[in-house]
mmCIF file of C-alpha atoms in Angstrom:
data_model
loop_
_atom_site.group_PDB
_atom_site.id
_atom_site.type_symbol
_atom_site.label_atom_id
_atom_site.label_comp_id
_atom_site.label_asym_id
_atom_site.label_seq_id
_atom_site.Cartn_x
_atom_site.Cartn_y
_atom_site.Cartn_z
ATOM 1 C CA UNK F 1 20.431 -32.445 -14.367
ATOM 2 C CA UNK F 2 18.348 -29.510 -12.916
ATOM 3 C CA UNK F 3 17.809 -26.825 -15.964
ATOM 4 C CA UNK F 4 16.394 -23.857 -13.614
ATOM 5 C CA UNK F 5 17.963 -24.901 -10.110
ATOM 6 C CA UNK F 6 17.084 -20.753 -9.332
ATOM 7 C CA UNK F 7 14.555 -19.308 -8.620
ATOM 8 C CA UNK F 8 14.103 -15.142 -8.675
ATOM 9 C CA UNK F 9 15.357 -13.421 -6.121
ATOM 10 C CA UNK F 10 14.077 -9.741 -5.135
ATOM 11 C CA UNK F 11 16.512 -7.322 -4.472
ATOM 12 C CA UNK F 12 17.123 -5.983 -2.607
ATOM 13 C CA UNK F 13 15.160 -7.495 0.035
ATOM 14 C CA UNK F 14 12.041 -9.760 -0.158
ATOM 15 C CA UNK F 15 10.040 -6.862 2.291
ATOM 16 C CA UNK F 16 9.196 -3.785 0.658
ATOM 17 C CA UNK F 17 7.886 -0.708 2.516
ATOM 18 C CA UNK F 18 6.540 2.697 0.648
ATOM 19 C CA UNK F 19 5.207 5.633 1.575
ATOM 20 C CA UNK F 20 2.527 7.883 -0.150
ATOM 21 C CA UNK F 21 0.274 10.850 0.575
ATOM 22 C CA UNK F 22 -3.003 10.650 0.446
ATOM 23 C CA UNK F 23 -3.545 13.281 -2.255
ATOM 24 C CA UNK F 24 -0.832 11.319 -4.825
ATOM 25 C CA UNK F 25 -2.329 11.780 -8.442
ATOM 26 C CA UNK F 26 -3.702 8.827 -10.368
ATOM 27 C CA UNK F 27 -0.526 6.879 -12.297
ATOM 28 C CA UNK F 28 1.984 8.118 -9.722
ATOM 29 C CA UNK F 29 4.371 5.568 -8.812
ATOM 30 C CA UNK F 30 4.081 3.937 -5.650
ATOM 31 C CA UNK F 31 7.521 1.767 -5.699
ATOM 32 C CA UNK F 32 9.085 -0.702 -7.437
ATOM 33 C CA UNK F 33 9.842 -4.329 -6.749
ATOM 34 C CA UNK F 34 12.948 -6.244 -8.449
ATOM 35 C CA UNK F 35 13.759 -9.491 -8.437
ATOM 36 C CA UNK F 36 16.758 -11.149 -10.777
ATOM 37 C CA UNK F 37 16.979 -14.756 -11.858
ATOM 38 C CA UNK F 38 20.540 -16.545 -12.030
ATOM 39 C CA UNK F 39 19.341 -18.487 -14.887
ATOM 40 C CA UNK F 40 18.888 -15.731 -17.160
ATOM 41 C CA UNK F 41 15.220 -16.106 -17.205
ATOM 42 C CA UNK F 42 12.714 -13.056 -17.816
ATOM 43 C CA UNK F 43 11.368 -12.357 -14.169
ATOM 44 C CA UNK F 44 7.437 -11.542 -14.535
ATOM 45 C CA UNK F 45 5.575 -9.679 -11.670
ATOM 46 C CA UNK F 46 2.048 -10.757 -10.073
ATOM 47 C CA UNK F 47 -0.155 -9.139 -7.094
ATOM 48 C CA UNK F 48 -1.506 -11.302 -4.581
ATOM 49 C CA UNK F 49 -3.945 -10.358 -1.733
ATOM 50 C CA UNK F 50 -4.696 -13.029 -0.088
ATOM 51 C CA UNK F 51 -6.753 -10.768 3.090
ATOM 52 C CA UNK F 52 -8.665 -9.232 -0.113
ATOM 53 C CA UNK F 53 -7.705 -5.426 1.904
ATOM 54 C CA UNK F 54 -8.648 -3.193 -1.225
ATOM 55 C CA UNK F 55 -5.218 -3.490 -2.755
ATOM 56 C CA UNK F 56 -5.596 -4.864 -6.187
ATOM 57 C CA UNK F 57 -8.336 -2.130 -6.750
ATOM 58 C CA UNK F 58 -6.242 0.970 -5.350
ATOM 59 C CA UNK F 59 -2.450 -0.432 -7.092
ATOM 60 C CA UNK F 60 -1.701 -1.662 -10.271
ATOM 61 C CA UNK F 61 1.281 -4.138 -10.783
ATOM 62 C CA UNK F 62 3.444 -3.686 -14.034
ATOM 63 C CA UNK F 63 3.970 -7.341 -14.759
ATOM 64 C CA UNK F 64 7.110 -6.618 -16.580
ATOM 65 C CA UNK F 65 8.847 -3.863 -14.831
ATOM 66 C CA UNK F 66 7.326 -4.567 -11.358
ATOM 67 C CA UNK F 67 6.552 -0.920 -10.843
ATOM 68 C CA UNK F 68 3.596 -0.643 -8.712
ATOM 69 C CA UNK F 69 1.685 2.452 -9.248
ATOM 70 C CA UNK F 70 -1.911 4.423 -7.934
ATOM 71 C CA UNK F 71 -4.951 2.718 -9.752
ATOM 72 C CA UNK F 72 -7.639 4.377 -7.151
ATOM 73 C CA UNK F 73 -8.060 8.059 -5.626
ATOM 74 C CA UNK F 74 -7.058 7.734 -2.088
ATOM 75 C CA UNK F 75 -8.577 11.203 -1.234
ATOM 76 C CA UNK F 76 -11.853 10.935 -3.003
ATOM 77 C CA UNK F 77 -12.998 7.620 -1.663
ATOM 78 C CA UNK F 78 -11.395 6.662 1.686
ATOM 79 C CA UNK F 79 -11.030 3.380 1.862
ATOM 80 C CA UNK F 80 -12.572 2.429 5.832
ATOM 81 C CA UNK F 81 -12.009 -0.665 8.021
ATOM 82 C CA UNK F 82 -14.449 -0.876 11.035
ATOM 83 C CA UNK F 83 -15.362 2.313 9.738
ATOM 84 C CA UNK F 84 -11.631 3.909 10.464
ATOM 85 C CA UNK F 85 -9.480 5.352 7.468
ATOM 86 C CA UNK F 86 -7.469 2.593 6.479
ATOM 87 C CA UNK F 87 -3.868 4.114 6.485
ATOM 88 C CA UNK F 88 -1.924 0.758 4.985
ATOM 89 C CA UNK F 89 -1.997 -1.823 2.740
ATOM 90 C CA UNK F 90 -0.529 -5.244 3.137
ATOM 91 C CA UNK F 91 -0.263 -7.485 0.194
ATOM 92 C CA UNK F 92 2.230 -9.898 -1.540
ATOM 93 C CA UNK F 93 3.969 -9.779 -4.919
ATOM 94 C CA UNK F 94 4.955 -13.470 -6.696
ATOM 95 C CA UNK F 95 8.224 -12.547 -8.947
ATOM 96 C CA UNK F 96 7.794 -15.853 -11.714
ATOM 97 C CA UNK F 97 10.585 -16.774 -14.418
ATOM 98 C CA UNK F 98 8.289 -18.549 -16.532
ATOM 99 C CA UNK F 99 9.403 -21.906 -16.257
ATOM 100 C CA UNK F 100 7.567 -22.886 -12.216
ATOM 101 C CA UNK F 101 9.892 -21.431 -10.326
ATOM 102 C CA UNK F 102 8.212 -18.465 -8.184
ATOM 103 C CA UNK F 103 9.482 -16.159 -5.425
ATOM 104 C CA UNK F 104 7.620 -14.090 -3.378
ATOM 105 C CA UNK F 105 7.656 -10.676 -1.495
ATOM 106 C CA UNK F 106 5.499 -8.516 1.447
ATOM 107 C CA UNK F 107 4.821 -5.441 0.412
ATOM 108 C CA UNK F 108 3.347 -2.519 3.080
ATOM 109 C CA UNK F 109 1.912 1.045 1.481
ATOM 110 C CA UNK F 110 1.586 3.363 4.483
ATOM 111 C CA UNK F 111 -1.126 5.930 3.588
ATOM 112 C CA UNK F 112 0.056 9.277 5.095
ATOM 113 C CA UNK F 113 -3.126 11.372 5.649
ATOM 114 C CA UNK F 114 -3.512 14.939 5.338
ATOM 115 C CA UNK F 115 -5.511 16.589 8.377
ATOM 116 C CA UNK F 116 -5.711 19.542 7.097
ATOM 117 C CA UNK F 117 -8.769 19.260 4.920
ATOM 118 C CA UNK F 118 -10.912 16.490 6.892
ATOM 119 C CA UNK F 119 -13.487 18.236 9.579
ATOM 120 C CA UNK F 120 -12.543 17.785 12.635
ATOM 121 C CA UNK F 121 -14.488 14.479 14.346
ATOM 122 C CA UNK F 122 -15.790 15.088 17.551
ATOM 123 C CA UNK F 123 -16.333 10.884 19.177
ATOM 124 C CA UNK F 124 -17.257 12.249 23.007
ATOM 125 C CA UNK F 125 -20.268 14.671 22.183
ATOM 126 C CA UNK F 126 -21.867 16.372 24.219
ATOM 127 C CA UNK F 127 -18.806 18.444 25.833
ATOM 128 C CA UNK F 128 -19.354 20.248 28.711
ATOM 129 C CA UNK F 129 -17.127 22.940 30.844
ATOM 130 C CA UNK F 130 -16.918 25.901 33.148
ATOM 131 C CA UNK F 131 -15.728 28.900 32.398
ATOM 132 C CA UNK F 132 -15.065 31.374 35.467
ATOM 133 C CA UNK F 133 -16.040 34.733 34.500
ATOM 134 C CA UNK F 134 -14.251 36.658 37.002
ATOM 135 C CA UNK F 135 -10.870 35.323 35.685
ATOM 136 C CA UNK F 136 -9.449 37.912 34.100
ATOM 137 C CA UNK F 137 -8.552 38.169 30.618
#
């Protein structure tokens, strides 16, 4: 006889997609991940990046409560891949109920970034043009 024939399952889906801006203070929360176990057990929370993208240093996983929250400045230190602004963040969460059974989740953070205070980049320098002087103005 099978004591913990369940393991946890997130609700309610096993993909999660947020969205934050760029300037989000520290602490803010991010999202939250839930998963419930029909064996009564206490569902913990773990983060896993496997591609190593940055995410365990800019989120923090609540173990407990699975709220995910902002460890890392977004806006202070841009995070760059092949020297582009990274604008997401792919990683997994494992949902455990302490006795080996494990589920586990995607999770996507979209990075919405705000234009408005970056300098413009020109890529295609030098720019040249004609202006016709006897158009009239």
């Amino acid at each position: 006889v099978t004591r913990n024939p369940n393991a946890p399952i997130f609700q309610p889906s096993s993909n999660y997609l947020f969205t934050i801006v760029e300037t989000v203070a520290l602490n803010t929360q991010v999202g939250l991940v839930s998963a419930r176990d029909d064996d009564s057990d206490v569902v913990t929370y773990d983060i896993v990046t496997p591609n190593d993208d940055g995410a365990s240093e800019y989120f923090f996983l609540d173990s407990e409560s699975g709220q995910i929250t902002l460890r890392k400045s977004l806006l202070n230190e841009p995070v760059l891949t092949n020297n582009n602004l990274k604008n997401q963040f792919d990683f997994f969460v494992d949902a455990s109920d302490g006795r080996g059974e494990i589920s586990r989740a995607s999770v996507r953070v979209i990075v919405t970034r705000v234009v408005a205070d970056r300098r413009p980049l020109f890529t295609n320098e030098p720019y040249n043009g004609n202006v016709n002087i006897y158009l009239p103005v």
